[in-house]
C-alpha cells in the first residue's frame, strides 16, 4: 500500500462528494429516465456472509451528459482476510496484491458509505446489478469495522430485477449477457469493478427506450415496484425448482 494510492482514493472521493453536492435534489415524481444515478459494484473475497470487499467502484451519472460526464471513484481494499481461489480467478486479485496495494478497510468502506449516504440524501438512487449482493457486502463491512450504517430507507435501482420483469427473454441474465441483449458496449473488461458499474448504469437508457414503462417509473414508486417484480419472479422460479425436486430459494429483495 502506498501513500500515493491512498491520496488518490481520498481525492476521488472528495471530487465525487463535491459533484453530489452540486447535483439537483430529486423528488418522488422524478422519472427513472430523468434521474441522476449512482452506480455501484464490488469485487469480494467470496460470496458468503463473512466475505469482504476487495474492490469497489462508484459512478455518478448525470442523465443529460451520459457516460462522458461520469464522475468515478474506485478503491482497492485490503480485507485482512483470505480471498477464495474461486473469487481470485474471477476478479484477478490475490492476497499478496491486496496486502501490498489495498487501502485500510476502515478508511475505504467509510468513504464509500459517506458517498452513498450523500447521494441518498439527494434522492439519487444507488444502482447495482443484483443489488442485494453489493448492498449486503457493504453493510457487512460497515458492521465488521464498526462504522456508521447506511440509512434505513434505501433508494435502489436493480437492472437485473427490472430486466426479469419486462423482457421475458430466454437465456442467462448475467451482466455480460444482459448488456449484449440491450446493445451496451462495455468500457473495459467485465469483473473490473468500474467497467461493471458503468455497464450497469448504461443499461437504463436502452431499457427506457425499448420499454417506456421503465423510463417512466417514478422514484417514489421504484422500491415497491422492484419488490413486487422480484416476488413475482421468485414465485415463478420456485415453481420451476420444486417441479424438479429442487429446494426453493427464500431470499427477498431489499
PDB file of C-alpha atoms in Angstrom:
ATOM      1  CA  UNK A   1       0.000   0.000   0.000  1.00  0.00           C
ATOM      2  CA  UNK A   2       1.377   3.407  -0.961  1.00  0.00           C
ATOM      3  CA  UNK A   3       0.651   6.925   0.216  1.00  0.00           C
ATOM      4  CA  UNK A   4       0.060   7.952  -3.381  1.00  0.00           C
ATOM      5  CA  UNK A   5      -2.667   5.319  -3.761  1.00  0.00           C
ATOM      6  CA  UNK A   6      -4.373   6.368  -0.541  1.00  0.00           C
ATOM      7  CA  UNK A   7      -4.256  10.045  -1.529  1.00  0.00           C
ATOM      8  CA  UNK A   8      -5.736   9.232  -4.937  1.00  0.00           C
ATOM      9  CA  UNK A   9      -8.629   7.376  -3.313  1.00  0.00           C
ATOM     10  CA  UNK A  10      -9.267  10.297  -0.968  1.00  0.00           C
ATOM     11  CA  UNK A  11      -9.112  12.817  -3.820  1.00  0.00           C
ATOM     12  CA  UNK A  12     -11.575  10.817  -5.935  1.00  0.00           C
ATOM     13  CA  UNK A  13     -13.958  10.505  -3.007  1.00  0.00           C
ATOM     14  CA  UNK A  14     -13.788  14.255  -2.340  1.00  0.00           C
ATOM     15  CA  UNK A  15     -14.428  15.054  -6.007  1.00  0.00           C
ATOM     16  CA  UNK A  16     -17.472  12.800  -6.030  1.00  0.00           C
ATOM     17  CA  UNK A  17     -18.855  14.308  -2.826  1.00  0.00           C
ATOM     18  CA  UNK A  18     -18.466  17.760  -4.389  1.00  0.00           C
ATOM     19  CA  UNK A  19     -20.281  16.600  -7.531  1.00  0.00           C
ATOM     20  CA  UNK A  20     -23.143  15.186  -5.466  1.00  0.00           C
ATOM     21  CA  UNK A  21     -23.403  18.450  -3.531  1.00  0.00           C
ATOM     22  CA  UNK A  22     -23.894  20.289  -6.846  1.00  0.00           C
ATOM     23  CA  UNK A  23     -26.419  17.772  -8.194  1.00  0.00           C
ATOM     24  CA  UNK A  24     -30.142  18.583  -8.024  1.00  0.00           C
ATOM     25  CA  UNK A  25     -32.268  17.170  -5.239  1.00  0.00           C
ATOM     26  CA  UNK A  26     -34.701  14.754  -6.867  1.00  0.00           C
ATOM     27  CA  UNK A  27     -38.232  14.038  -5.691  1.00  0.00           C
ATOM     28  CA  UNK A  28     -40.779  11.234  -5.862  1.00  0.00           C
ATOM     29  CA  UNK A  29     -42.045  12.441  -9.261  1.00  0.00           C
ATOM     30  CA  UNK A  30     -38.623  12.261 -10.923  1.00  0.00           C
ATOM     31  CA  UNK A  31     -38.716   9.516 -13.533  1.00  0.00           C
ATOM     32  CA  UNK A  32     -36.005   6.916 -13.922  1.00  0.00           C
ATOM     33  CA  UNK A  33     -35.065   8.153 -17.401  1.00  0.00           C
ATOM     34  CA  UNK A  34     -34.553  11.665 -15.976  1.00  0.00           C
ATOM     35  CA  UNK A  35     -32.816  10.653 -12.760  1.00  0.00           C
ATOM     36  CA  UNK A  36     -29.235  11.101 -11.699  1.00  0.00           C
ATOM     37  CA  UNK A  37     -27.868   7.705 -10.664  1.00  0.00           C
ATOM     38  CA  UNK A  38     -25.001   6.451  -8.510  1.00  0.00           C
ATOM     39  CA  UNK A  39     -23.730   3.171  -9.926  1.00  0.00           C
ATOM     40  CA  UNK A  40     -22.076   0.743  -7.520  1.00  0.00           C
ATOM     41  CA  UNK A  41     -20.226  -2.531  -7.912  1.00  0.00           C
ATOM     42  CA  UNK A  42     -17.895  -4.592  -5.768  1.00  0.00           C
ATOM     43  CA  UNK A  43     -15.420  -7.419  -6.110  1.00  0.00           C
ATOM     44  CA  UNK A  44     -15.133  -9.545  -2.983  1.00  0.00           C
ATOM     45  CA  UNK A  45     -13.215 -12.319  -1.232  1.00  0.00           C
ATOM     46  CA  UNK A  46     -16.130 -14.652  -1.935  1.00  0.00           C
ATOM     47  CA  UNK A  47     -19.916 -14.728  -1.823  1.00  0.00           C
ATOM     48  CA  UNK A  48     -20.583 -15.767   1.782  1.00  0.00           C
ATOM     49  CA  UNK A  49     -21.854 -13.735   4.701  1.00  0.00           C
ATOM     50  CA  UNK A  50     -18.354 -13.490   6.196  1.00  0.00           C
ATOM     51  CA  UNK A  51     -16.682 -12.346   2.965  1.00  0.00           C
ATOM     52  CA  UNK A  52     -15.473  -8.808   2.379  1.00  0.00           C
ATOM     53  CA  UNK A  53     -14.998  -6.185  -0.317  1.00  0.00           C
ATOM     54  CA  UNK A  54     -11.626  -6.075  -2.096  1.00  0.00           C
ATOM     55  CA  UNK A  55     -12.517  -3.595  -4.840  1.00  0.00           C
ATOM     56  CA  UNK A  56     -15.347  -1.130  -5.316  1.00  0.00           C
ATOM     57  CA  UNK A  57     -16.404   1.492  -7.801  1.00  0.00           C
ATOM     58  CA  UNK A  58     -18.947   4.306  -7.715  1.00  0.00           C
ATOM     59  CA  UNK A  59     -20.066   6.059 -10.905  1.00  0.00           C
ATOM     60  CA  UNK A  60     -22.176   9.225 -10.687  1.00  0.00           C
ATOM     61  CA  UNK A  61     -24.236   9.664 -13.875  1.00  0.00           C
ATOM     62  CA  UNK A  62     -25.876  12.917 -14.978  1.00  0.00           C
ATOM     63  CA  UNK A  63     -28.529  11.784 -17.498  1.00  0.00           C
ATOM     64  CA  UNK A  64     -28.077  14.957 -19.521  1.00  0.00           C
ATOM     65  CA  UNK A  65     -24.364  14.238 -20.058  1.00  0.00           C
ATOM     66  CA  UNK A  66     -24.268  10.438 -20.152  1.00  0.00           C
ATOM     67  CA  UNK A  67     -21.024   8.496 -19.989  1.00  0.00           C
ATOM     68  CA  UNK A  68     -18.866  11.479 -20.996  1.00  0.00           C
ATOM     69  CA  UNK A  69     -19.891  13.327 -17.839  1.00  0.00           C
ATOM     70  CA  UNK A  70     -19.425  10.461 -15.376  1.00  0.00           C
ATOM     71  CA  UNK A  71     -17.656  11.118 -12.087  1.00  0.00           C
ATOM     72  CA  UNK A  72     -15.835   7.970 -10.945  1.00  0.00           C
ATOM     73  CA  UNK A  73     -14.314   6.903  -7.646  1.00  0.00           C
ATOM     74  CA  UNK A  74     -12.728   3.494  -7.128  1.00  0.00           C
ATOM     75  CA  UNK A  75     -10.968   1.640  -4.357  1.00  0.00           C
ATOM     76  CA  UNK A  76      -8.767  -1.395  -3.856  1.00  0.00           C
ATOM     77  CA  UNK A  77      -9.208  -2.631  -0.297  1.00  0.00           C
ATOM     78  CA  UNK A  78      -7.075  -4.827   1.918  1.00  0.00           C
ATOM     79  CA  UNK A  79      -9.771  -7.025   3.519  1.00  0.00           C
ATOM     80  CA  UNK A  80      -7.397  -8.532   6.099  1.00  0.00           C
ATOM     81  CA  UNK A  81      -8.738 -11.963   5.230  1.00  0.00           C
ATOM     82  CA  UNK A  82      -8.025 -14.645   2.629  1.00  0.00           C
ATOM     83  CA  UNK A  83      -9.537 -14.292  -0.820  1.00  0.00           C
ATOM     84  CA  UNK A  84     -11.003 -17.568  -2.065  1.00  0.00           C
ATOM     85  CA  UNK A  85      -9.469 -19.267  -5.080  1.00  0.00           C
ATOM     86  CA  UNK A  86     -12.761 -19.002  -6.951  1.00  0.00           C
ATOM     87  CA  UNK A  87     -13.087 -15.271  -6.356  1.00  0.00           C
ATOM     88  CA  UNK A  88      -9.422 -14.726  -7.246  1.00  0.00           C
ATOM     89  CA  UNK A  89      -9.906 -16.487 -10.583  1.00  0.00           C
ATOM     90  CA  UNK A  90     -12.842 -14.221 -11.390  1.00  0.00           C
ATOM     91  CA  UNK A  91     -11.532 -10.837 -10.264  1.00  0.00           C
ATOM     92  CA  UNK A  92      -7.772 -11.346 -10.572  1.00  0.00           C
ATOM     93  CA  UNK A  93      -6.878 -10.202  -7.055  1.00  0.00           C
ATOM     94  CA  UNK A  94      -4.547 -12.142  -4.768  1.00  0.00           C
ATOM     95  CA  UNK A  95      -3.855 -11.925  -1.056  1.00  0.00           C
ATOM     96  CA  UNK A  96      -0.366 -10.603  -1.775  1.00  0.00           C
ATOM     97  CA  UNK A  97      -1.579  -7.860  -4.115  1.00  0.00           C
ATOM     98  CA  UNK A  98      -4.310  -6.711  -1.750  1.00  0.00           C
ATOM     99  CA  UNK A  99      -1.944  -6.613   1.211  1.00  0.00           C
ATOM    100  CA  UNK A 100       0.574  -4.543  -0.751  1.00  0.00           C
ATOM    101  CA  UNK A 101      -1.840  -2.215  -2.579  1.00  0.00           C
ATOM    102  CA  UNK A 102      -5.145  -2.162  -0.717  1.00  0.00           C
ATOM    103  CA  UNK A 103      -6.396   0.705   1.397  1.00  0.00           C
ATOM    104  CA  UNK A 104      -7.329   0.079   5.004  1.00  0.00           C
ATOM    105  CA  UNK A 105     -10.964  -1.081   5.023  1.00  0.00           C
ATOM    106  CA  UNK A 106     -11.990   1.281   7.810  1.00  0.00           C
ATOM    107  CA  UNK A 107     -10.982   4.207   5.563  1.00  0.00           C
ATOM    108  CA  UNK A 108     -12.226   2.880   2.223  1.00  0.00           C
ATOM    109  CA  UNK A 109     -15.543   1.467   3.419  1.00  0.00           C
ATOM    110  CA  UNK A 110     -16.315   4.633   5.395  1.00  0.00           C
ATOM    111  CA  UNK A 111     -15.635   6.749   2.293  1.00  0.00           C
ATOM    112  CA  UNK A 112     -17.890   4.581   0.118  1.00  0.00           C
ATOM    113  CA  UNK A 113     -20.705   4.737   2.667  1.00  0.00           C
ATOM    114  CA  UNK A 114     -20.358   8.517   3.014  1.00  0.00           C
ATOM    115  CA  UNK A 115     -20.805   8.953  -0.735  1.00  0.00           C
ATOM    116  CA  UNK A 116     -23.792   6.605  -0.885  1.00  0.00           C
ATOM    117  CA  UNK A 117     -25.395   8.400   2.069  1.00  0.00           C
ATOM    118  CA  UNK A 118     -24.837  11.820   0.476  1.00  0.00           C
ATOM    119  CA  UNK A 119     -26.424  10.622  -2.770  1.00  0.00           C
ATOM    120  CA  UNK A 120     -29.437   9.133  -0.992  1.00  0.00           C
ATOM    121  CA  UNK A 121     -29.961  12.436   0.830  1.00  0.00           C
ATOM    122  CA  UNK A 122     -30.393  13.995  -2.630  1.00  0.00           C
ATOM    123  CA  UNK A 123     -32.711  11.132  -3.681  1.00  0.00           C
ATOM    124  CA  UNK A 124     -30.092   9.907  -6.149  1.00  0.00           C
ATOM    125  CA  UNK A 125     -30.689   6.149  -6.374  1.00  0.00           C
ATOM    126  CA  UNK A 126     -27.909   3.643  -5.835  1.00  0.00           C
ATOM    127  CA  UNK A 127     -27.794   1.446  -8.938  1.00  0.00           C
ATOM    128  CA  UNK A 128     -26.287  -2.042  -8.804  1.00  0.00           C
ATOM    129  CA  UNK A 129     -26.806  -5.160 -10.881  1.00  0.00           C
ATOM    130  CA  UNK A 130     -28.117  -7.808  -8.488  1.00  0.00           C
ATOM    131  CA  UNK A 131     -28.173  -5.051  -5.894  1.00  0.00           C
ATOM    132  CA  UNK A 132     -28.769  -7.147  -2.738  1.00  0.00           C
ATOM    133  CA  UNK A 133     -25.312  -8.708  -3.074  1.00  0.00           C
ATOM    134  CA  UNK A 134     -23.390  -5.419  -3.213  1.00  0.00           C
ATOM    135  CA  UNK A 135     -25.567  -3.639  -0.655  1.00  0.00           C
ATOM    136  CA  UNK A 136     -25.243  -6.522   1.823  1.00  0.00           C
ATOM    137  CA  UNK A 137     -21.496  -6.750   1.277  1.00  0.00           C
ATOM    138  CA  UNK A 138     -21.166  -3.049   2.060  1.00  0.00           C
ATOM    139  CA  UNK A 139     -23.440  -3.370   5.096  1.00  0.00           C
ATOM    140  CA  UNK A 140     -21.402  -6.346   6.310  1.00  0.00           C
ATOM    141  CA  UNK A 141     -18.125  -4.455   6.070  1.00  0.00           C
ATOM    142  CA  UNK A 142     -19.612  -1.430   7.825  1.00  0.00           C
ATOM    143  CA  UNK A 143     -20.679  -3.668  10.690  1.00  0.00           C
ATOM    144  CA  UNK A 144     -17.366  -5.571  10.726  1.00  0.00           C
ATOM    145  CA  UNK A 145     -15.325  -2.393  11.102  1.00  0.00           C
ATOM    146  CA  UNK A 146     -17.811  -0.748  13.481  1.00  0.00           C
ATOM    147  CA  UNK A 147     -18.663   2.072  11.068  1.00  0.00           C
ATOM    148  CA  UNK A 148     -21.886   4.037  10.687  1.00  0.00           C
ATOM    149  CA  UNK A 149     -24.541   2.013   8.861  1.00  0.00           C
ATOM    150  CA  UNK A 150     -26.301   3.051   5.678  1.00  0.00           C
ATOM    151  CA  UNK A 151     -29.631   4.893   6.067  1.00  0.00           C
ATOM    152  CA  UNK A 152     -32.562   2.621   6.868  1.00  0.00           C
ATOM    153  CA  UNK A 153     -34.521   3.906   3.869  1.00  0.00           C
ATOM    154  CA  UNK A 154     -32.673   2.933   0.707  1.00  0.00           C
ATOM    155  CA  UNK A 155     -33.456   4.013  -2.847  1.00  0.00           C
ATOM    156  CA  UNK A 156     -32.007   1.418  -5.203  1.00  0.00           C
ATOM    157  CA  UNK A 157     -32.201   0.586  -8.906  1.00  0.00           C
ATOM    158  CA  UNK A 158     -31.522  -3.033  -9.838  1.00  0.00           C
ATOM    159  CA  UNK A 159     -31.363  -3.588 -13.630  1.00  0.00           C
ATOM    160  CA  UNK A 160     -31.494  -7.366 -13.093  1.00  0.00           C
ATOM    161  CA  UNK A 161     -34.870  -7.148 -11.343  1.00  0.00           C
ATOM    162  CA  UNK A 162     -36.149  -4.737 -13.984  1.00  0.00           C
ATOM    163  CA  UNK A 163     -34.986  -6.927 -16.865  1.00  0.00           C
ATOM    164  CA  UNK A 164     -36.592 -10.049 -15.403  1.00  0.00           C
ATOM    165  CA  UNK A 165     -39.911  -8.233 -15.163  1.00  0.00           C
ATOM    166  CA  UNK A 166     -40.002  -6.624 -18.599  1.00  0.00           C
ATOM    167  CA  UNK A 167     -38.047  -8.644 -21.151  1.00  0.00           C
ATOM    168  CA  UNK A 168     -39.391 -12.197 -20.663  1.00  0.00           C
ATOM    169  CA  UNK A 169     -36.427 -13.432 -22.668  1.00  0.00           C
ATOM    170  CA  UNK A 170     -34.750 -16.812 -22.521  1.00  0.00           C
ATOM    171  CA  UNK A 171     -31.135 -17.436 -21.583  1.00  0.00           C
ATOM    172  CA  UNK A 172     -28.723 -16.252 -18.944  1.00  0.00           C
ATOM    173  CA  UNK A 173     -29.109 -12.916 -17.213  1.00  0.00           C
ATOM    174  CA  UNK A 174     -25.550 -12.217 -16.156  1.00  0.00           C
ATOM    175  CA  UNK A 175     -24.408  -8.639 -16.653  1.00  0.00           C
ATOM    176  CA  UNK A 176     -22.450  -9.738 -19.738  1.00  0.00           C
ATOM    177  CA  UNK A 177     -25.463 -11.329 -21.428  1.00  0.00           C
ATOM    178  CA  UNK A 178     -27.832  -8.558 -20.415  1.00  0.00           C
ATOM    179  CA  UNK A 179     -25.630  -5.804 -21.805  1.00  0.00           C
ATOM    180  CA  UNK A 180     -25.337  -7.762 -25.056  1.00  0.00           C
ATOM    181  CA  UNK A 181     -29.129  -8.051 -25.237  1.00  0.00           C
ATOM    182  CA  UNK A 182     -29.576  -4.283 -24.852  1.00  0.00           C
ATOM    183  CA  UNK A 183     -26.690  -3.382 -27.157  1.00  0.00           C
ATOM    184  CA  UNK A 184     -24.491  -1.858 -24.451  1.00  0.00           C
ATOM    185  CA  UNK A 185     -20.790  -1.807 -25.321  1.00  0.00           C
ATOM    186  CA  UNK A 186     -18.618  -2.248 -22.201  1.00  0.00           C
ATOM    187  CA  UNK A 187     -15.977   0.318 -21.291  1.00  0.00           C
ATOM    188  CA  UNK A 188     -13.255  -2.142 -20.249  1.00  0.00           C
ATOM    189  CA  UNK A 189     -13.287  -5.782 -19.160  1.00  0.00           C
ATOM    190  CA  UNK A 190     -16.070  -7.340 -17.118  1.00  0.00           C
ATOM    191  CA  UNK A 191     -15.243  -8.192 -13.479  1.00  0.00           C
ATOM    192  CA  UNK A 192     -13.368  -4.929 -13.288  1.00  0.00           C
ATOM    193  CA  UNK A 193     -15.486  -3.016 -10.769  1.00  0.00           C
ATOM    194  CA  UNK A 194     -15.560   0.235 -12.756  1.00  0.00           C
ATOM    195  CA  UNK A 195     -16.352  -1.456 -16.076  1.00  0.00           C
ATOM    196  CA  UNK A 196     -19.169  -3.439 -14.463  1.00  0.00           C
ATOM    197  CA  UNK A 197     -20.557  -0.355 -12.724  1.00  0.00           C
ATOM    198  CA  UNK A 198     -20.574   1.695 -15.908  1.00  0.00           C
ATOM    199  CA  UNK A 199     -22.163  -1.114 -17.912  1.00  0.00           C
ATOM    200  CA  UNK A 200     -24.968  -1.472 -15.360  1.00  0.00           C
ATOM    201  CA  UNK A 201     -25.671   2.279 -15.427  1.00  0.00           C
ATOM    202  CA  UNK A 202     -25.571   2.245 -19.236  1.00  0.00           C
ATOM    203  CA  UNK A 203     -28.456  -0.263 -19.257  1.00  0.00           C
ATOM    204  CA  UNK A 204     -31.042   2.285 -18.112  1.00  0.00           C
ATOM    205  CA  UNK A 205     -31.153   4.260 -21.362  1.00  0.00           C
ATOM    206  CA  UNK A 206     -31.837   1.324 -23.736  1.00  0.00           C
ATOM    207  CA  UNK A 207     -34.218  -0.245 -21.213  1.00  0.00           C
ATOM    208  CA  UNK A 208     -36.147   3.032 -21.085  1.00  0.00           C
ATOM    209  CA  UNK A 209     -36.199   3.246 -24.887  1.00  0.00           C
ATOM    210  CA  UNK A 210     -37.338  -0.331 -25.502  1.00  0.00           C
ATOM    211  CA  UNK A 211     -39.746  -0.357 -22.556  1.00  0.00           C
ATOM    212  CA  UNK A 212     -41.103   3.173 -21.921  1.00  0.00           C
ATOM    213  CA  UNK A 213     -42.794   1.990 -18.719  1.00  0.00           C
ATOM    214  CA  UNK A 214     -39.308   1.574 -17.245  1.00  0.00           C
ATOM    215  CA  UNK A 215     -38.192   5.081 -18.114  1.00  0.00           C
ATOM    216  CA  UNK A 216     -41.445   6.462 -16.735  1.00  0.00           C
ATOM    217  CA  UNK A 217     -41.084   4.747 -13.356  1.00  0.00           C
ATOM    218  CA  UNK A 218     -41.260   7.400 -10.639  1.00  0.00           C
ATOM    219  CA  UNK A 219     -38.665   7.326  -7.891  1.00  0.00           C
ATOM    220  CA  UNK A 220     -41.467   7.305  -5.350  1.00  0.00           C
ATOM    221  CA  UNK A 221     -42.744   4.019  -6.773  1.00  0.00           C
ATOM    222  CA  UNK A 222     -39.400   2.423  -7.547  1.00  0.00           C
ATOM    223  CA  UNK A 223     -38.752   0.307  -4.462  1.00  0.00           C
ATOM    224  CA  UNK A 224     -42.237  -1.168  -4.210  1.00  0.00           C
ATOM    225  CA  UNK A 225     -42.272  -1.875  -7.966  1.00  0.00           C
ATOM    226  CA  UNK A 226     -38.998  -3.802  -7.738  1.00  0.00           C
ATOM    227  CA  UNK A 227     -40.052  -5.699  -4.605  1.00  0.00           C
ATOM    228  CA  UNK A 228     -43.229  -6.795  -6.363  1.00  0.00           C
ATOM    229  CA  UNK A 229     -41.296  -7.725  -9.513  1.00  0.00           C
ATOM    230  CA  UNK A 230     -38.787  -9.776  -7.530  1.00  0.00           C
ATOM    231  CA  UNK A 231     -41.516 -11.638  -5.641  1.00  0.00           C
ATOM    232  CA  UNK A 232     -43.297 -12.424  -8.916  1.00  0.00           C
ATOM    233  CA  UNK A 233     -40.066 -13.781 -10.410  1.00  0.00           C
ATOM    234  CA  UNK A 234     -39.198 -15.738  -7.237  1.00  0.00           C
ATOM    235  CA  UNK A 235     -42.611 -17.409  -7.073  1.00  0.00           C
ATOM    236  CA  UNK A 236     -42.357 -18.463 -10.714  1.00  0.00           C
ATOM    237  CA  UNK A 237     -38.773 -19.647 -10.322  1.00  0.00           C
ATOM    238  CA  UNK A 238     -39.624 -21.650  -7.206  1.00  0.00           C
ATOM    239  CA  UNK A 239     -42.476 -23.409  -9.003  1.00  0.00           C
ATOM    240  CA  UNK A 240     -39.932 -24.500 -11.610  1.00  0.00           C
ATOM    241  CA  UNK A 241     -37.425 -25.573  -8.927  1.00  0.00           C
ATOM    242  CA  UNK A 242     -39.989 -27.586  -6.985  1.00  0.00           C
ATOM    243  CA  UNK A 243     -41.255 -29.288 -10.156  1.00  0.00           C
ATOM    244  CA  UNK A 244     -37.759 -30.704 -10.485  1.00  0.00           C
ATOM    245  CA  UNK A 245     -37.476 -31.725  -6.845  1.00  0.00           C
ATOM    246  CA  UNK A 246     -35.042 -28.929  -6.016  1.00  0.00           C
ATOM    247  CA  UNK A 247     -35.004 -26.682  -2.988  1.00  0.00           C
ATOM    248  CA  UNK A 248     -36.734 -23.299  -3.478  1.00  0.00           C
ATOM    249  CA  UNK A 249     -34.934 -20.036  -2.863  1.00  0.00           C
ATOM    250  CA  UNK A 250     -36.054 -17.998   0.133  1.00  0.00           C
ATOM    251  CA  UNK A 251     -34.221 -14.694  -0.250  1.00  0.00           C
ATOM    252  CA  UNK A 252     -36.082 -11.416  -0.577  1.00  0.00           C
ATOM    253  CA  UNK A 253     -35.044  -8.305  -2.438  1.00  0.00           C
ATOM    254  CA  UNK A 254     -34.083  -5.190  -0.452  1.00  0.00           C
TER     255      UNK A 254
END
